[in-house]
GROMACS .gro file of C-alpha atoms in nm:
model
  211
    1UNK     CA    1  -0.478   0.149   1.849
    2UNK     CA    2  -0.683  -0.163   1.706
    3UNK     CA    3  -0.786  -0.063   1.338
    4UNK     CA    4  -1.141  -0.030   1.296
    5UNK     CA    5  -1.123  -0.349   1.036
    6UNK     CA    6  -0.851  -0.562   1.253
    7UNK     CA    7  -0.987  -0.897   1.132
    8UNK     CA    8  -0.829  -0.735   0.801
    9UNK     CA    9  -0.507  -0.858   0.673
   10UNK     CA   10  -0.193  -0.579   0.650
   11UNK     CA   11  -0.103  -0.604   0.265
   12UNK     CA   12   0.061  -0.345   0.024
   13UNK     CA   13  -0.317  -0.245  -0.084
   14UNK     CA   14  -0.478  -0.263   0.277
   15UNK     CA   15  -0.310  -0.125   0.558
   16UNK     CA   16  -0.594  -0.100   0.790
   17UNK     CA   17  -0.755   0.182   0.881
   18UNK     CA   18  -0.723   0.398   1.208
   19UNK     CA   19  -0.766   0.720   1.350
   20UNK     CA   20  -0.422   0.779   1.502
   21UNK     CA   21  -0.462   1.200   1.507
   22UNK     CA   22  -0.717   1.097   1.761
   23UNK     CA   23  -0.483   1.026   1.972
   24UNK     CA   24  -0.342   1.389   1.930
   25UNK     CA   25  -0.409   1.681   2.189
   26UNK     CA   26  -0.471   1.989   1.996
   27UNK     CA   27  -0.163   2.094   2.125
   28UNK     CA   28  -0.024   1.847   1.926
   29UNK     CA   29  -0.230   1.887   1.656
   30UNK     CA   30  -0.122   2.174   1.612
   31UNK     CA   31   0.291   2.140   1.548
   32UNK     CA   32   0.152   1.939   1.205
   33UNK     CA   33   0.083   2.124   0.856
   34UNK     CA   34  -0.232   2.075   0.794
   35UNK     CA   35  -0.270   2.088   0.315
   36UNK     CA   36  -0.548   1.987   0.077
   37UNK     CA   37  -0.405   1.757  -0.187
   38UNK     CA   38  -0.670   1.766  -0.489
   39UNK     CA   39  -0.696   1.418  -0.682
   40UNK     CA   40  -0.390   1.290  -0.885
   41UNK     CA   41  -0.140   1.556  -0.718
   42UNK     CA   42   0.158   1.394  -0.633
   43UNK     CA   43   0.457   1.555  -0.381
   44UNK     CA   44   0.780   1.446  -0.249
   45UNK     CA   45   0.996   1.583   0.004
   46UNK     CA   46   1.375   1.690   0.013
   47UNK     CA   47   1.427   1.599   0.414
   48UNK     CA   48   1.227   1.335   0.604
   49UNK     CA   49   0.884   1.407   0.682
   50UNK     CA   50   0.599   1.211   0.837
   51UNK     CA   51   0.256   1.209   0.695
   52UNK     CA   52  -0.080   1.117   0.836
   53UNK     CA   53  -0.371   1.084   0.596
   54UNK     CA   54  -0.645   1.208   0.800
   55UNK     CA   55  -0.900   1.207   0.449
   56UNK     CA   56  -0.877   1.042   0.106
   57UNK     CA   57  -0.599   0.804   0.004
   58UNK     CA   58  -0.262   0.769  -0.201
   59UNK     CA   59  -0.043   0.555  -0.348
   60UNK     CA   60   0.362   0.533  -0.217
   61UNK     CA   61   0.581   0.474  -0.557
   62UNK     CA   62   0.952   0.456  -0.644
   63UNK     CA   63   0.986   0.664  -0.949
   64UNK     CA   64   1.332   0.593  -1.094
   65UNK     CA   65   1.413   0.699  -1.502
   66UNK     CA   66   1.005   0.705  -1.638
   67UNK     CA   67   0.936   0.380  -1.429
   68UNK     CA   68   0.703   0.293  -1.157
   69UNK     CA   69   0.762   0.065  -0.892
   70UNK     CA   70   0.456   0.112  -0.627
   71UNK     CA   71   0.569   0.026  -0.272
   72UNK     CA   72   0.212   0.004  -0.113
   73UNK     CA   73  -0.139   0.164  -0.041
   74UNK     CA   74  -0.251   0.423   0.206
   75UNK     CA   75  -0.616   0.510   0.337
   76UNK     CA   76  -0.710   0.722   0.649
   77UNK     CA   77  -0.506   0.698   0.924
   78UNK     CA   78  -0.239   0.570   0.793
   79UNK     CA   79   0.130   0.702   0.868
   80UNK     CA   80   0.399   0.753   0.601
   81UNK     CA   81   0.780   0.778   0.544
   82UNK     CA   82   0.852   1.044   0.277
   83UNK     CA   83   1.213   1.148   0.131
   84UNK     CA   84   1.338   1.217  -0.152
   85UNK     CA   85   1.284   0.866  -0.333
   86UNK     CA   86   0.938   0.824  -0.286
   87UNK     CA   87   0.688   1.025  -0.423
   88UNK     CA   88   0.289   1.028  -0.287
   89UNK     CA   89   0.012   1.018  -0.566
   90UNK     CA   90  -0.362   1.120  -0.410
   91UNK     CA   91  -0.552   0.860  -0.550
   92UNK     CA   92  -0.866   1.099  -0.452
   93UNK     CA   93  -0.869   1.468  -0.242
   94UNK     CA   94  -0.719   1.404   0.046
   95UNK     CA   95  -0.662   1.589   0.400
   96UNK     CA   96  -0.315   1.485   0.517
   97UNK     CA   97  -0.072   1.591   0.836
   98UNK     CA   98   0.300   1.683   0.771
   99UNK     CA   99   0.580   1.719   1.027
  100UNK     CA  100   0.931   1.729   0.993
  101UNK     CA  101   1.150   1.478   1.149
  102UNK     CA  102   1.307   1.612   1.436
  103UNK     CA  103   0.965   1.793   1.484
  104UNK     CA  104   0.804   1.467   1.593
  105UNK     CA  105   0.999   1.431   1.921
  106UNK     CA  106   0.796   1.684   2.055
  107UNK     CA  107   0.509   1.408   2.077
  108UNK     CA  108   0.701   1.105   2.192
  109UNK     CA  109   0.593   1.140   2.493
  110UNK     CA  110   0.205   1.147   2.418
  111UNK     CA  111   0.254   0.714   2.507
  112UNK     CA  112  -0.051   0.618   2.258
  113UNK     CA  113   0.046   0.782   1.970
  114UNK     CA  114   0.414   0.685   2.025
  115UNK     CA  115   0.342   0.345   1.965
  116UNK     CA  116   0.041   0.401   1.689
  117UNK     CA  117   0.362   0.582   1.561
  118UNK     CA  118   0.630   0.274   1.601
  119UNK     CA  119   0.380  -0.023   1.504
  120UNK     CA  120   0.250   0.182   1.194
  121UNK     CA  121   0.682   0.146   1.092
  122UNK     CA  122   0.693  -0.203   1.174
  123UNK     CA  123   0.424  -0.322   0.947
  124UNK     CA  124   0.579  -0.154   0.623
  125UNK     CA  125   0.909  -0.288   0.694
  126UNK     CA  126   0.795  -0.628   0.717
  127UNK     CA  127   0.576  -0.516   0.451
  128UNK     CA  128   0.931  -0.388   0.222
  129UNK     CA  129   1.100  -0.689   0.359
  130UNK     CA  130   0.830  -0.914   0.180
  131UNK     CA  131   0.857  -0.675  -0.103
  132UNK     CA  132   1.276  -0.753  -0.111
  133UNK     CA  133   1.242  -1.105  -0.096
  134UNK     CA  134   1.023  -1.084  -0.405
  135UNK     CA  135   1.181  -0.915  -0.610
  136UNK     CA  136   1.571  -1.107  -0.485
  137UNK     CA  137   1.379  -1.511  -0.509
  138UNK     CA  138   1.112  -1.489  -0.743
  139UNK     CA  139   1.056  -1.458  -1.099
  140UNK     CA  140   0.779  -1.260  -1.281
  141UNK     CA  141   0.564  -1.593  -1.288
  142UNK     CA  142   0.638  -1.679  -0.941
  143UNK     CA  143   0.592  -1.332  -0.770
  144UNK     CA  144   0.225  -1.325  -0.971
  145UNK     CA  145   0.123  -1.584  -0.843
  146UNK     CA  146   0.212  -1.524  -0.451
  147UNK     CA  147   0.058  -1.129  -0.556
  148UNK     CA  148  -0.290  -1.264  -0.686
  149UNK     CA  149  -0.284  -1.555  -0.364
  150UNK     CA  150  -0.247  -1.262  -0.114
  151UNK     CA  151  -0.478  -1.091  -0.334
  152UNK     CA  152  -0.755  -1.371  -0.292
  153UNK     CA  153  -0.622  -1.443   0.054
  154UNK     CA  154  -0.763  -1.074   0.123
  155UNK     CA  155  -1.081  -0.999  -0.093
  156UNK     CA  156  -1.139  -1.368   0.163
  157UNK     CA  157  -1.443  -1.464  -0.208
  158UNK     CA  158  -1.557  -1.752  -0.243
  159UNK     CA  159  -1.789  -1.987  -0.536
  160UNK     CA  160  -1.793  -2.329  -0.508
  161UNK     CA  161  -1.534  -2.314  -0.190
  162UNK     CA  162  -1.310  -2.206  -0.488
  163UNK     CA  163  -1.119  -1.843  -0.430
  164UNK     CA  164  -1.253  -1.571  -0.598
  165UNK     CA  165  -1.054  -1.282  -0.651
  166UNK     CA  166  -1.161  -0.934  -0.831
  167UNK     CA  167  -0.868  -0.743  -0.975
  168UNK     CA  168  -0.961  -0.366  -0.860
  169UNK     CA  169  -0.671  -0.166  -1.113
  170UNK     CA  170  -0.561  -0.228  -1.477
  171UNK     CA  171  -0.258  -0.474  -1.596
  172UNK     CA  172  -0.013  -0.167  -1.556
  173UNK     CA  173  -0.081  -0.081  -1.234
  174UNK     CA  174  -0.059  -0.481  -1.151
  175UNK     CA  175   0.336  -0.463  -1.351
  176UNK     CA  176   0.394  -0.114  -1.091
  177UNK     CA  177   0.332  -0.340  -0.787
  178UNK     CA  178   0.556  -0.615  -0.983
  179UNK     CA  179   0.824  -0.445  -1.068
  180UNK     CA  180   0.848  -0.565  -1.436
  181UNK     CA  181   0.761  -0.425  -1.808
  182UNK     CA  182   0.394  -0.431  -1.820
  183UNK     CA  183   0.393  -0.653  -2.101
  184UNK     CA  184   0.581  -0.937  -1.932
  185UNK     CA  185   0.313  -0.925  -1.678
  186UNK     CA  186  -0.004  -0.942  -1.906
  187UNK     CA  187   0.213  -1.245  -2.077
  188UNK     CA  188   0.243  -1.365  -1.771
  189UNK     CA  189  -0.101  -1.306  -1.667
  190UNK     CA  190  -0.258  -1.457  -2.004
  191UNK     CA  191  -0.038  -1.793  -1.893
  192UNK     CA  192  -0.194  -1.906  -1.576
  193UNK     CA  193  -0.536  -1.844  -1.823
  194UNK     CA  194  -0.459  -2.089  -2.028
  195UNK     CA  195  -0.304  -2.360  -1.815
  196UNK     CA  196  -0.613  -2.309  -1.611
  197UNK     CA  197  -0.474  -2.196  -1.304
  198UNK     CA  198  -0.724  -1.887  -1.344
  199UNK     CA  199  -1.052  -1.901  -1.489
  200UNK     CA  200  -1.258  -1.552  -1.548
  201UNK     CA  201  -1.540  -1.542  -1.452
  202UNK     CA  202  -1.705  -1.210  -1.438
  203UNK     CA  203  -1.566  -0.877  -1.593
  204UNK     CA  204  -1.206  -0.823  -1.416
  205UNK     CA  205  -1.337  -1.114  -1.147
  206UNK     CA  206  -1.099  -1.414  -1.181
  207UNK     CA  207  -1.140  -1.782  -1.025
  208UNK     CA  208  -0.857  -1.957  -0.866
  209UNK     CA  209  -0.779  -2.282  -0.936
  210UNK     CA  210  -0.530  -2.487  -0.788
  211UNK     CA  211  -0.294  -2.685  -1.015
   0.00000   0.00000   0.00000
């Protein structure tokens, strides 16, 4: 099934908006556990669970020794695979459909839903491989540069033929997306401003100057 915003690129910040649950019959939907979560609720699963965001938004993260690494953000219709190593924090009041991995087998006879589930998991695998590649091969400066360019391409905003990005989150969240300490990311970001790669052009808005 195509995204309502099919022209958007699939990124860690935006997997696209889908109505995967609309592909299921009432009988198939009854196999899911329907749960409402309040903003800031965080959930974990001891066993593999498939979660489908019916409404609202959330983020998937690794937590280790008090540190957080954000994998990606989720919105309506996005599907996530949750286990004991991954947490899901809700960014607004949300409604979620949950099903265990062994029960999902009963839904695979639904060809459209099966293909949608398969495509969703493939998109996330590709994104996570790109994350691993960045972690293995790029230092903090290159990883920050790559992330900002990706964000600029997604937002697709220009001023005088130059790309403009709006940071939709704090330096703390940016550091959790990149996998570095907050101070290190702040230092790298300020370096981009000092070297002229970025020019501030409003609150949380920056123009990219190719250098």
